[in-house]
Amino acid sequence: MGAACAFHASAKDRPAPPVATAASACIAKGQIVVRHAWVRLPPMQMPMMAGFGRIENRCAAPVVIVAAKSAAFADVSLHETRIIDGVSKMRALPELRIAPDGAAVLKPGGMHLMLMQPHAPLKQGSRVAIEFELKGGGSLLGEFEVRKAAP
């Protein structure tokens, strides 16, 4: 796998909360899933791309994503684009918290995955695996389709 990017630098230094065990059990039951996931294919080869989709938590416990990694990219991080004083600004997010029976939507102009330095050129229709690390342990795997435009 490629390099992991910690959304929250001190996450590994904290004791694992009981939520992690619940989240891992929910993933095993298929209650935490990545849906409608895609990576935007730029018109020309570029050192960065963006990933979008929906992460659903149908579990009774919250889920906190603290890092992501992919064998297809040197670095993966979570960002959010916001309009502040009429100017579009992007900032890295330390973590992504998904409430019980909630979802996080990654979309153009909002939260998204920043995918840096692809290891090989990607093609329309190919698939990329991205692994999300959960606070306290465990991980969630998502499969992202490479597309020129939103589905």
Coordinates of N, CA and C in Angstrom, one line a residue:
M1 N 0.8 -1.2 0.0 CA 0.0 0.0 0.0 C 0.9 1.2 0.0
G2 N 0.3 2.3 -0.5 CA 1.0 3.6 -0.5 C 1.1 4.2 0.9
A3 N 1.7 5.4 1.0 CA 1.9 6.0 2.3 C 0.5 6.4 2.9
A4 N 0.4 6.3 4.2 CA -0.8 6.7 4.9 C -0.7 8.1 5.3
C5 N -1.7 8.8 5.3 CA -1.7 10.2 5.7 C -2.7 10.3 7.0
A6 N -2.1 10.6 8.1 CA -2.9 10.7 9.3 C -3.7 12.0 9.3
F7 N -5.0 11.9 9.4 CA -5.8 13.1 9.4 C -5.6 13.9 10.8
H8 N -5.3 13.1 11.8 CA -5.1 13.6 13.1 C -3.8 13.1 13.7
A9 N -2.8 13.9 13.8 CA -1.4 13.5 14.1 C -1.3 12.7 15.4
S10 N -2.1 13.0 16.4 CA -1.9 12.4 17.7 C -2.8 11.2 17.9
A11 N -3.5 10.8 16.9 CA -4.5 9.7 17.1 C -3.8 8.4 17.6
K12 N -2.6 8.1 17.1 CA -2.0 6.9 17.5 C -1.5 6.9 19.0
D13 N -1.4 8.1 19.5 CA -0.9 8.2 20.9 C -2.0 8.1 22.0
R14 N -3.3 8.1 21.5 CA -4.4 8.0 22.5 C -4.8 6.6 22.6
P15 N -5.3 6.2 23.8 CA -5.8 4.8 24.0 C -7.1 4.6 23.1
A16 N -7.2 3.4 22.7 CA -8.3 3.0 21.8 C -9.7 3.1 22.6
P17 N -10.6 3.9 22.0 CA -11.9 4.0 22.7 C -12.7 2.8 22.4
P18 N -13.8 2.5 23.2 CA -14.6 1.3 23.0 C -15.3 1.4 21.6
V19 N -15.5 2.6 21.1 CA -16.2 2.8 19.8 C -15.5 2.0 18.7
A20 N -14.2 1.9 18.7 CA -13.4 1.2 17.7 C -13.9 -0.3 17.6
T21 N -14.1 -1.0 18.7 CA -14.5 -2.3 18.6 C -15.9 -2.4 18.0
A22 N -16.8 -1.5 18.4 CA -18.1 -1.5 17.8 C -18.0 -1.2 16.3
A23 N -17.2 -0.3 15.9 CA -17.1 0.1 14.5 C -16.5 -1.1 13.7
S24 N -15.5 -1.8 14.2 CA -15.0 -3.0 13.5 C -16.0 -4.1 13.3
A25 N -16.8 -4.3 14.4 CA -17.9 -5.3 14.3 C -18.9 -4.8 13.2
C26 N -19.2 -3.5 13.2 CA -20.2 -3.0 12.2 C -19.7 -3.2 10.8
I27 N -18.4 -3.0 10.6 CA -17.8 -3.2 9.3 C -17.9 -4.6 8.8
A28 N -17.6 -5.5 9.8 CA -17.7 -7.0 9.5 C -19.2 -7.4 9.1
K29 N -20.1 -6.7 9.6 CA -21.6 -6.9 9.3 C -22.0 -6.2 8.1
G30 N -21.2 -5.4 7.5 CA -21.6 -4.6 6.3 C -22.4 -3.4 6.6
Q31 N -22.3 -2.9 7.9 CA -23.1 -1.7 8.3 C -22.4 -0.4 8.1
I32 N -21.1 -0.4 7.8 CA -20.4 0.8 7.4 C -19.8 0.5 6.0
V33 N -20.2 1.3 5.1 CA -19.9 1.0 3.7 C -19.5 2.3 2.9
V34 N -18.8 2.2 1.8 CA -18.4 3.2 0.9 C -19.3 3.0 -0.3
R35 N -20.1 4.0 -0.7 CA -20.9 3.8 -1.9 C -20.7 5.0 -2.9
H36 N -21.0 4.7 -4.2 CA -21.0 5.7 -5.2 C -19.6 6.4 -5.3
A37 N -18.5 5.7 -5.1 CA -17.2 6.2 -4.9 C -16.5 6.4 -6.3
W38 N -15.9 7.5 -6.5 CA -15.3 7.8 -7.8 C -14.1 8.7 -7.7
V39 N -13.2 8.6 -8.6 CA -12.0 9.5 -8.7 C -12.2 10.3 -10.0
R40 N -12.1 11.6 -9.9 CA -12.1 12.4 -11.2 C -10.9 12.3 -12.0
L41 N -11.0 11.9 -13.2 CA -9.9 11.7 -14.2 C -9.6 13.1 -14.8
P42 N -8.5 13.7 -14.5 CA -8.2 15.0 -15.1 C -8.0 14.9 -16.6
P43 N -8.1 16.1 -17.3 CA -8.0 16.0 -18.8 C -6.6 15.7 -19.2
M44 N -5.6 15.9 -18.3 CA -4.2 15.6 -18.6 C -3.5 15.0 -17.4
Q45 N -2.4 14.4 -17.5 CA -1.7 13.8 -16.3 C -1.4 14.9 -15.4
M46 N -1.8 14.7 -14.1 CA -1.5 15.7 -13.1 C -1.0 15.0 -11.8
P47 N -0.3 15.7 -10.9 CA 0.2 15.1 -9.7 C -0.8 15.0 -8.6
M48 N -2.0 15.5 -8.8 CA -3.1 15.4 -7.8 C -4.4 15.1 -8.5
M49 N -5.3 14.4 -7.7 CA -6.6 14.1 -8.2 C -7.5 14.2 -7.0
A50 N -8.8 14.0 -7.2 CA -9.8 14.1 -6.1 C -10.7 12.9 -6.1
G51 N -11.1 12.4 -4.9 CA -12.0 11.3 -4.7 C -13.2 11.7 -4.1
F52 N -14.4 11.1 -4.5 CA -15.7 11.5 -4.0 C -16.5 10.3 -3.7
G53 N -17.6 10.4 -3.0 CA -18.5 9.3 -2.7 C -19.2 9.5 -1.5
R54 N -19.8 8.5 -0.9 CA -20.6 8.5 0.3 C -20.2 7.4 1.2
I55 N -19.9 7.7 2.5 CA -19.5 6.7 3.5 C -20.7 6.7 4.4
E56 N -21.4 5.5 4.5 CA -22.6 5.4 5.3 C -22.3 4.6 6.6
N57 N -22.8 5.0 7.7 CA -22.7 4.4 9.0 C -24.1 4.0 9.4
R58 N -24.5 2.7 9.2 CA -25.8 2.2 9.7 C -25.6 1.5 11.0
C59 N -24.6 1.8 11.7 CA -24.3 1.2 13.0 C -24.8 2.1 14.1
A60 N -25.0 1.6 15.3 CA -25.5 2.3 16.5 C -24.4 3.2 17.1
A61 N -23.2 3.0 16.7 CA -22.0 3.7 17.3 C -21.4 4.7 16.2
P62 N -20.9 5.8 16.7 CA -20.2 6.7 15.7 C -18.9 6.1 15.2
V63 N -18.5 6.6 14.0 CA -17.3 6.1 13.4 C -16.4 7.4 13.1
V64 N -15.1 7.3 13.4 CA -14.2 8.4 13.2 C -13.1 7.9 12.3
I65 N -13.0 8.4 11.1 CA -11.9 8.1 10.2 C -10.7 9.1 10.4
V66 N -9.5 8.5 10.7 CA -8.4 9.4 11.0 C -7.3 9.3 10.0
A67 N -7.3 8.4 9.0 CA -6.3 8.4 8.0 C -6.8 7.6 6.8
A68 N -6.1 7.7 5.7 CA -6.4 6.9 4.5 C -5.2 6.7 3.7
K69 N -5.2 5.6 3.0 CA -4.0 5.2 2.1 C -4.5 4.4 0.9
S70 N -3.7 4.4 -0.1 CA -4.0 3.7 -1.3 C -2.7 3.3 -2.0
A71 N -2.6 2.1 -2.5 CA -1.4 1.6 -3.3 C -1.3 2.4 -4.6
A72 N -2.4 3.1 -5.0 CA -2.3 3.8 -6.3 C -1.7 5.2 -6.1
F73 N -1.6 5.7 -4.9 CA -1.2 7.1 -4.7 C -0.1 7.2 -3.6
A74 N 0.8 8.2 -3.7 CA 1.8 8.4 -2.7 C 1.2 8.9 -1.4
D75 N 0.1 9.6 -1.5 CA -0.5 10.2 -0.3 C -2.0 10.4 -0.5
V76 N -2.8 10.2 0.5 CA -4.2 10.4 0.5 C -4.6 11.2 1.8
S77 N -5.3 12.3 1.6 CA -5.8 13.1 2.8 C -7.2 13.6 2.5
L78 N -7.8 14.0 3.6 CA -9.2 14.5 3.6 C -9.1 16.0 3.6
H79 N -9.9 16.6 2.7 CA -9.9 18.1 2.6 C -11.4 18.6 2.5
E80 N -11.5 19.8 2.8 CA -12.8 20.5 2.7 C -12.7 21.8 2.0
T81 N -13.5 22.1 1.0 CA -13.5 23.3 0.3 C -14.7 24.2 0.9
R82 N -14.4 25.4 1.2 CA -15.4 26.3 1.7 C -15.3 27.7 1.1
I83 N -16.4 28.4 1.0 CA -16.3 29.8 0.6 C -16.2 30.7 1.8
I84 N -15.2 31.4 1.9 CA -15.0 32.3 3.1 C -14.7 33.7 2.5
D85 N -15.6 34.6 2.9 CA -15.5 36.0 2.4 C -15.5 36.1 0.9
G86 N -16.3 35.2 0.3 CA -16.4 35.2 -1.2 C -15.2 34.5 -1.9
V87 N -14.3 33.9 -1.1 CA -13.1 33.2 -1.7 C -13.2 31.7 -1.4
S88 N -13.0 30.9 -2.4 CA -13.0 29.5 -2.2 C -11.6 29.1 -1.5
K89 N -11.7 28.4 -0.4 CA -10.5 28.0 0.3 C -10.6 26.5 0.7
M90 N -9.5 25.9 0.6 CA -9.4 24.4 0.9 C -8.5 24.2 2.1
R91 N -9.0 23.3 3.0 CA -8.2 23.1 4.2 C -8.3 21.6 4.5
A92 N -7.2 21.1 5.1 CA -7.1 19.7 5.5 C -8.0 19.5 6.7
L93 N -8.7 18.3 6.8 CA -9.5 18.0 8.0 C -8.7 17.0 8.8
P94 N -8.7 17.2 10.2 CA -8.0 16.2 11.0 C -8.6 14.9 11.1
E95 N -9.9 14.8 11.0 CA -10.7 13.5 11.1 C -12.0 13.7 10.5
L96 N -12.7 12.6 10.2 CA -14.0 12.6 9.7 C -14.9 11.8 10.6
R97 N -15.8 12.4 11.3 CA -16.7 11.8 12.3 C -18.1 11.5 11.6
I98 N -18.5 10.3 11.6 CA -19.8 9.9 11.0 C -20.7 9.4 12.2
A99 N -21.8 10.1 12.4 CA -22.8 9.8 13.5 C -23.4 8.5 13.2
P100 N -24.0 7.8 14.3 CA -24.8 6.6 14.1 C -25.9 6.9 13.1
D101 N -26.2 6.0 12.2 CA -27.2 6.1 11.2 C -27.0 7.3 10.3
G102 N -25.8 7.8 10.2 CA -25.5 9.0 9.4 C -24.6 8.6 8.2
A103 N -24.2 9.7 7.5 CA -23.4 9.5 6.3 C -22.5 10.7 6.1
A104 N -21.3 10.5 5.5 CA -20.5 11.6 5.1 C -20.5 11.6 3.6
V105 N -20.7 12.8 3.0 CA -20.8 12.9 1.5 C -19.5 13.6 1.1
L106 N -18.8 13.0 0.2 CA -17.6 13.6 -0.4 C -18.0 14.0 -1.8
K107 N -17.9 15.3 -2.0 CA -18.4 15.8 -3.3 C -17.6 17.0 -3.8
P108 N -17.6 17.3 -5.1 CA -16.9 18.4 -5.6 C -17.4 19.7 -4.9
G109 N -16.5 20.6 -4.5 CA -16.9 21.8 -3.9 C -17.2 21.7 -2.4
G110 N -16.9 20.5 -1.8 CA -17.2 20.2 -0.4 C -16.0 19.3 0.1
M111 N -16.4 18.4 1.0 CA -15.4 17.4 1.5 C -15.0 16.5 0.4
H112 N -13.7 16.2 0.3 CA -13.2 15.3 -0.7 C -11.9 14.7 -0.3
L113 N -11.5 13.6 -1.0 CA -10.2 13.0 -0.8 C -9.2 13.7 -1.7
M114 N -8.1 14.1 -1.2 CA -7.0 14.7 -2.1 C -6.0 13.5 -2.3
L115 N -5.9 13.1 -3.5 CA -5.1 12.0 -3.9 C -3.8 12.5 -4.7
M116 N -2.7 12.4 -4.0 CA -1.5 13.0 -4.5 C -0.5 11.9 -5.2
Q117 N 0.1 12.3 -6.2 CA 1.1 11.6 -6.9 C 0.7 10.2 -7.3
P118 N -0.1 10.0 -8.3 CA -0.5 8.6 -8.7 C 0.8 7.9 -9.1
H119 N 0.9 6.6 -8.7 CA 2.0 5.8 -9.0 C 2.1 5.4 -10.5
A120 N 0.9 5.4 -11.2 CA 0.8 5.1 -12.6 C -0.4 5.8 -13.2
P121 N -0.4 6.1 -14.5 CA -1.5 6.8 -15.1 C -2.8 6.0 -14.9
L122 N -3.9 6.7 -14.5 CA -5.2 6.0 -14.4 C -6.0 6.2 -15.6
K123 N -6.9 5.2 -15.9 CA -7.7 5.3 -17.1 C -9.2 5.2 -16.7
Q124 N -10.0 5.9 -17.6 CA -11.4 5.8 -17.4 C -11.9 4.4 -17.2
G125 N -12.7 4.2 -16.2 CA -13.3 2.9 -15.9 C -12.4 2.0 -15.0
S126 N -11.2 2.4 -14.8 CA -10.3 1.6 -13.9 C -10.8 1.8 -12.4
R127 N -10.4 0.9 -11.5 CA -10.8 1.0 -10.1 C -9.6 1.2 -9.2
V128 N -9.8 1.9 -8.1 CA -8.7 2.2 -7.2 C -9.2 1.9 -5.8
A129 N -8.5 1.1 -5.0 CA -8.8 0.8 -3.6 C -8.2 1.9 -2.7
I130 N -9.1 2.4 -1.8 CA -8.6 3.3 -0.8 C -9.1 2.7 0.6
E131 N -8.1 2.6 1.5 CA -8.4 2.1 2.8 C -8.4 3.2 3.8
F132 N -9.5 3.2 4.6 CA -9.7 4.3 5.6 C -9.4 3.7 7.0
E133 N -8.6 4.3 7.8 CA -8.2 3.9 9.1 C -9.1 4.5 10.1
L134 N -9.6 3.7 11.0 CA -10.6 4.2 12.1 C -9.9 4.5 13.3
K135 N -10.4 5.5 14.0 CA -9.9 5.9 15.3 C -10.0 4.7 16.3
G136 N -8.8 4.4 16.9 CA -8.8 3.2 17.8 C -8.5 1.9 17.2
G137 N -8.4 1.8 15.9 CA -8.1 0.6 15.2 C -9.2 0.2 14.2
G138 N -8.8 -0.7 13.4 CA -9.8 -1.2 12.3 C -9.7 -0.3 11.1
S139 N -10.2 -0.9 10.0 CA -10.2 -0.1 8.7 C -11.3 -0.5 7.9
L140 N -11.6 0.4 6.9 CA -12.7 0.3 6.0 C -12.1 0.4 4.6
L141 N -12.5 -0.5 3.7 CA -11.9 -0.5 2.3 C -13.0 0.0 1.4
G142 N -12.7 1.0 0.5 CA -13.6 1.5 -0.5 C -13.0 1.3 -1.9
E143 N -13.8 1.0 -2.9 CA -13.4 0.8 -4.2 C -13.9 2.0 -5.0
F144 N -13.0 2.8 -5.7 CA -13.4 4.0 -6.4 C -13.2 3.8 -7.9
E145 N -14.2 4.2 -8.7 CA -14.1 4.1 -10.1 C -13.6 5.4 -10.7
V146 N -12.6 5.3 -11.6 CA -12.1 6.4 -12.3 C -13.0 6.9 -13.4
R147 N -13.4 8.2 -13.3 CA -14.4 8.7 -14.2 C -14.0 10.1 -14.7
K148 N -14.4 10.5 -15.8 CA -14.2 11.9 -16.3 C -15.1 12.9 -15.7
A149 N -16.3 12.4 -15.3 CA -17.4 13.3 -14.7 C -18.1 12.6 -13.6
A150 N -18.9 13.3 -12.9 CA -19.7 12.7 -11.8 C -20.7 11.7 -12.3
P151 N -21.0 10.7 -11.6 CA -22.0 9.7 -12.1 C -23.4 10.3 -12.1

